[in-house]
Amino acid sequence: MDEQIVGKTTNSLSFLASQEFWDGAGSVRYPLGVMHTVKAIYPGTFDPLTNGHLDLIARGAKIVDELVVAILRNSEKGTPLFSVAERLEMIAEAVAPLANVSAMTFDGLLVDFARQQGAKAVLRGIRAISDYEYEFQMAMMNRKLDPELETLFMMPAEKYTYVSSRLIKGVFQLGGDVTALVPPMVVERLKAKS
Ligand code: PNS
């Protein structure tokens, strides 16, 4: 029975023979049946954290063993509304109920940070087709820089597909209600800034 299962598994993996992680002698470099813990990085600007981000974090935390939400310190997106320290505090508070999620900051190349962290994957959200081109370019560039690092794409809940940090800031500054779209502590911090 065991042999049958092993045979079947090997057959179904025969297409991997041409792949670099197949040693050509009948075994994969990542042996079947061995447990791997997968650590992933969820990088971003998070200025501020939205419920769309949180939704993705919760989904990612169910798939990987360890998830690090990583705030880019040297963002090229212009002057942020919230300082890196403020964003870190907000994310740390929001992810506190999730035991396998932590929050950090990073500078420089994402691939270098991922390597330092021993992470095998980068998690990114795709809300709509419009996100795809930018995300595809980043994923391919990161693969060029580090072929070992995989990018995982997940979709947030439909109700958050139009939510972005940029829109949240814009709507709030014009007096719009964003309470359903960001965690309560973010609403408080937005109010404190205005
Ligand atoms: O929230 P954002 O702005 O969409 O996140 C973009 C981010 C932080 C993921 C991206 O800008 C990034 O990874 N920057 C680090 C610099 C880097 O590694 N650049 C090369 C990959 S394109």
PDB file of N, CA and C and ligand atoms in Angstrom, residues 42-47 53 70-72 74-77 106-112 122 124 134-135 137-139 141-142 145 165, ligand 1:
ATOM      1  N   TYR A  42       5.088  39.834   4.446  1.00  0.00           N
ATOM      2  CA  TYR A  42       4.054  40.633   3.785  1.00  0.00           C
ATOM      3  C   TYR A  42       4.538  42.085   3.828  1.00  0.00           C
ATOM      4  N   PRO A  43       5.195  42.531   2.736  1.00  0.00           N
ATOM      5  CA  PRO A  43       5.781  43.872   2.755  1.00  0.00           C
ATOM      6  C   PRO A  43       4.809  44.935   2.251  1.00  0.00           C
ATOM      7  N   GLY A  44       5.048  46.156   2.674  1.00  0.00           N
ATOM      8  CA  GLY A  44       4.220  47.244   2.167  1.00  0.00           C
ATOM      9  C   GLY A  44       4.540  48.549   2.850  1.00  0.00           C
ATOM     10  N   THR A  45       3.783  49.567   2.459  1.00  0.00           N
ATOM     11  CA  THR A  45       3.953  50.896   3.040  1.00  0.00           C
ATOM     12  C   THR A  45       3.018  51.072   4.234  1.00  0.00           C
ATOM     13  N   PHE A  46       1.813  50.530   4.119  1.00  0.00           N
ATOM     14  CA  PHE A  46       0.832  50.509   5.218  1.00  0.00           C
ATOM     15  C   PHE A  46       0.617  51.900   5.832  1.00  0.00           C
ATOM     16  N   ASP A  47       0.348  52.879   4.976  1.00  0.00           N
ATOM     17  CA  ASP A  47       0.179  54.264   5.459  1.00  0.00           C
ATOM     18  C   ASP A  47      -1.239  54.758   5.191  1.00  0.00           C
ATOM     19  N   HIS A  53      -5.772  45.126   4.203  1.00  0.00           N
ATOM     20  CA  HIS A  53      -4.483  44.546   4.625  1.00  0.00           C
ATOM     21  C   HIS A  53      -4.725  43.469   5.687  1.00  0.00           C
ATOM     22  N   ALA A  70       5.961  43.547   7.086  1.00  0.00           N
ATOM     23  CA  ALA A  70       7.186  44.352   7.063  1.00  0.00           C
ATOM     24  C   ALA A  70       6.937  45.711   6.405  1.00  0.00           C
ATOM     25  N   ILE A  71       7.156  46.756   7.186  1.00  0.00           N
ATOM     26  CA  ILE A  71       6.947  48.129   6.696  1.00  0.00           C
ATOM     27  C   ILE A  71       8.244  48.632   6.068  1.00  0.00           C
ATOM     28  N   LEU A  72       8.137  49.087   4.826  1.00  0.00           N
ATOM     29  CA  LEU A  72       9.318  49.660   4.163  1.00  0.00           C
ATOM     30  C   LEU A  72       9.607  51.029   4.769  1.00  0.00           C
ATOM     31  N   ASN A  74      12.150  53.226   3.787  1.00  0.00           N
ATOM     32  CA  ASN A  74      12.589  54.275   2.832  1.00  0.00           C
ATOM     33  C   ASN A  74      11.668  54.319   1.619  1.00  0.00           C
ATOM     34  N   SER A  75      10.378  54.395   1.844  1.00  0.00           N
ATOM     35  CA  SER A  75       9.428  54.361   0.733  1.00  0.00           C
ATOM     36  C   SER A  75       9.622  55.555  -0.209  1.00  0.00           C
ATOM     37  N   GLU A  76       9.428  55.281  -1.495  1.00  0.00           N
ATOM     38  CA  GLU A  76       9.567  56.361  -2.499  1.00  0.00           C
ATOM     39  C   GLU A  76       8.228  57.032  -2.754  1.00  0.00           C
ATOM     40  N   LYS A  77       7.233  56.723  -1.930  1.00  0.00           N
ATOM     41  CA  LYS A  77       5.880  57.217  -2.188  1.00  0.00           C
ATOM     42  C   LYS A  77       5.641  58.645  -1.698  1.00  0.00           C
ATOM     43  N   PHE A 106      11.725  47.370   7.491  1.00  0.00           N
ATOM     44  CA  PHE A 106      12.931  47.020   6.742  1.00  0.00           C
ATOM     45  C   PHE A 106      13.319  48.158   5.812  1.00  0.00           C
ATOM     46  N   ASP A 107      14.557  48.093   5.398  1.00  0.00           N
ATOM     47  CA  ASP A 107      15.132  49.086   4.509  1.00  0.00           C
ATOM     48  C   ASP A 107      15.816  48.345   3.374  1.00  0.00           C
ATOM     49  N   GLY A 108      15.997  48.981   2.252  1.00  0.00           N
ATOM     50  CA  GLY A 108      16.750  48.338   1.172  1.00  0.00           C
ATOM     51  C   GLY A 108      15.920  47.313   0.427  1.00  0.00           C
ATOM     52  N   LEU A 109      16.613  46.326  -0.116  1.00  0.00           N
ATOM     53  CA  LEU A 109      15.922  45.345  -0.960  1.00  0.00           C
ATOM     54  C   LEU A 109      15.113  44.351  -0.129  1.00  0.00           C
ATOM     55  N   LEU A 110      13.916  44.080  -0.617  1.00  0.00           N
ATOM     56  CA  LEU A 110      13.051  43.102   0.046  1.00  0.00           C
ATOM     57  C   LEU A 110      13.699  41.709   0.069  1.00  0.00           C
ATOM     58  N   VAL A 111      14.358  41.348  -1.034  1.00  0.00           N
ATOM     59  CA  VAL A 111      14.969  40.011  -1.093  1.00  0.00           C
ATOM     60  C   VAL A 111      16.036  39.844  -0.001  1.00  0.00           C
ATOM     61  N   ASP A 112      16.762  40.932   0.287  1.00  0.00           N
ATOM     62  CA  ASP A 112      17.798  40.850   1.330  1.00  0.00           C
ATOM     63  C   ASP A 112      17.162  40.665   2.697  1.00  0.00           C
ATOM     64  N   VAL A 122       7.126  35.727  -0.274  1.00  0.00           N
ATOM     65  CA  VAL A 122       6.603  37.082  -0.101  1.00  0.00           C
ATOM     66  C   VAL A 122       5.107  36.990  -0.364  1.00  0.00           C
ATOM     67  N   ARG A 124       1.645  38.964  -1.250  1.00  0.00           N
ATOM     68  CA  ARG A 124       1.105  40.229  -1.756  1.00  0.00           C
ATOM     69  C   ARG A 124      -0.357  40.032  -2.112  1.00  0.00           C
ATOM     70  N   TYR A 134       1.778  45.842 -11.906  1.00  0.00           N
ATOM     71  CA  TYR A 134       2.764  46.288 -10.909  1.00  0.00           C
ATOM     72  C   TYR A 134       3.255  45.095 -10.080  1.00  0.00           C
ATOM     73  N   GLU A 135       2.317  44.278  -9.646  1.00  0.00           N
ATOM     74  CA  GLU A 135       2.687  43.131  -8.810  1.00  0.00           C
ATOM     75  C   GLU A 135       3.517  42.113  -9.587  1.00  0.00           C
ATOM     76  N   GLN A 137       5.480  42.732 -12.153  1.00  0.00           N
ATOM     77  CA  GLN A 137       6.830  43.278 -12.337  1.00  0.00           C
ATOM     78  C   GLN A 137       7.667  43.104 -11.076  1.00  0.00           C
ATOM     79  N   MET A 138       7.052  43.419  -9.935  1.00  0.00           N
ATOM     80  CA  MET A 138       7.804  43.285  -8.671  1.00  0.00           C
ATOM     81  C   MET A 138       8.170  41.827  -8.416  1.00  0.00           C
ATOM     82  N   ALA A 139       7.223  40.937  -8.634  1.00  0.00           N
ATOM     83  CA  ALA A 139       7.472  39.511  -8.383  1.00  0.00           C
ATOM     84  C   ALA A 139       8.604  39.003  -9.280  1.00  0.00           C
ATOM     85  N   MET A 141      10.971  40.837 -10.735  1.00  0.00           N
ATOM     86  CA  MET A 141      12.236  41.460 -10.337  1.00  0.00           C
ATOM     87  C   MET A 141      12.786  40.758  -9.088  1.00  0.00           C
ATOM     88  N   ASN A 142      11.919  40.489  -8.146  1.00  0.00           N
ATOM     89  CA  ASN A 142      12.379  39.794  -6.938  1.00  0.00           C
ATOM     90  C   ASN A 142      12.885  38.392  -7.267  1.00  0.00           C
ATOM     91  N   LEU A 145      16.304  38.735  -8.639  1.00  0.00           N
ATOM     92  CA  LEU A 145      17.275  39.034  -7.577  1.00  0.00           C
ATOM     93  C   LEU A 145      17.511  37.833  -6.670  1.00  0.00           C
ATOM     94  N   SER A 165      -4.882  52.504   1.018  1.00  0.00           N
ATOM     95  CA  SER A 165      -4.453  53.486   2.023  1.00  0.00           C
ATOM     96  C   SER A 165      -4.613  54.900   1.476  1.00  0.00           C
TER      97      SER A 165
HETATM   98  O1  PNS B   1       2.528  49.063  -0.168  1.00  0.00           O
HETATM   99  P1  PNS B   1       3.348  49.111  -1.413  1.00  0.00           P
HETATM  100  O2  PNS B   1       3.853  50.507  -1.626  1.00  0.00           O
HETATM  101  O3  PNS B   1       2.624  48.586  -2.610  1.00  0.00           O
HETATM  102  O4  PNS B   1       4.631  48.174  -1.179  1.00  0.00           O
HETATM  103  C1  PNS B   1       5.690  48.181  -2.096  1.00  0.00           C
HETATM  104  C2  PNS B   1       6.886  47.380  -1.542  1.00  0.00           C
HETATM  105  C3  PNS B   1       7.295  47.894  -0.185  1.00  0.00           C
HETATM  106  C4  PNS B   1       6.500  45.928  -1.434  1.00  0.00           C
HETATM  107  C5  PNS B   1       8.047  47.513  -2.570  1.00  0.00           C
HETATM  108  O5  PNS B   1       8.233  48.863  -2.870  1.00  0.00           O
HETATM  109  C6  PNS B   1       9.354  46.942  -2.066  1.00  0.00           C
HETATM  110  O6  PNS B   1       9.476  45.756  -1.858  1.00  0.00           O
HETATM  111  N1  PNS B   1      10.354  47.809  -1.868  1.00  0.00           N
HETATM  112  C7  PNS B   1      11.663  47.417  -1.381  1.00  0.00           C
HETATM  113  C8  PNS B   1      12.735  47.710  -2.400  1.00  0.00           C
HETATM  114  C9  PNS B   1      12.905  46.543  -3.342  1.00  0.00           C
HETATM  115  O7  PNS B   1      13.150  45.421  -2.964  1.00  0.00           O
HETATM  116  N2  PNS B   1      12.780  46.818  -4.664  1.00  0.00           N
HETATM  117  C10 PNS B   1      12.934  45.806  -5.681  1.00  0.00           C
HETATM  118  C11 PNS B   1      11.679  44.997  -5.905  1.00  0.00           C
HETATM  119  S1  PNS B   1      10.676  45.706  -7.140  1.00  0.00           S
END
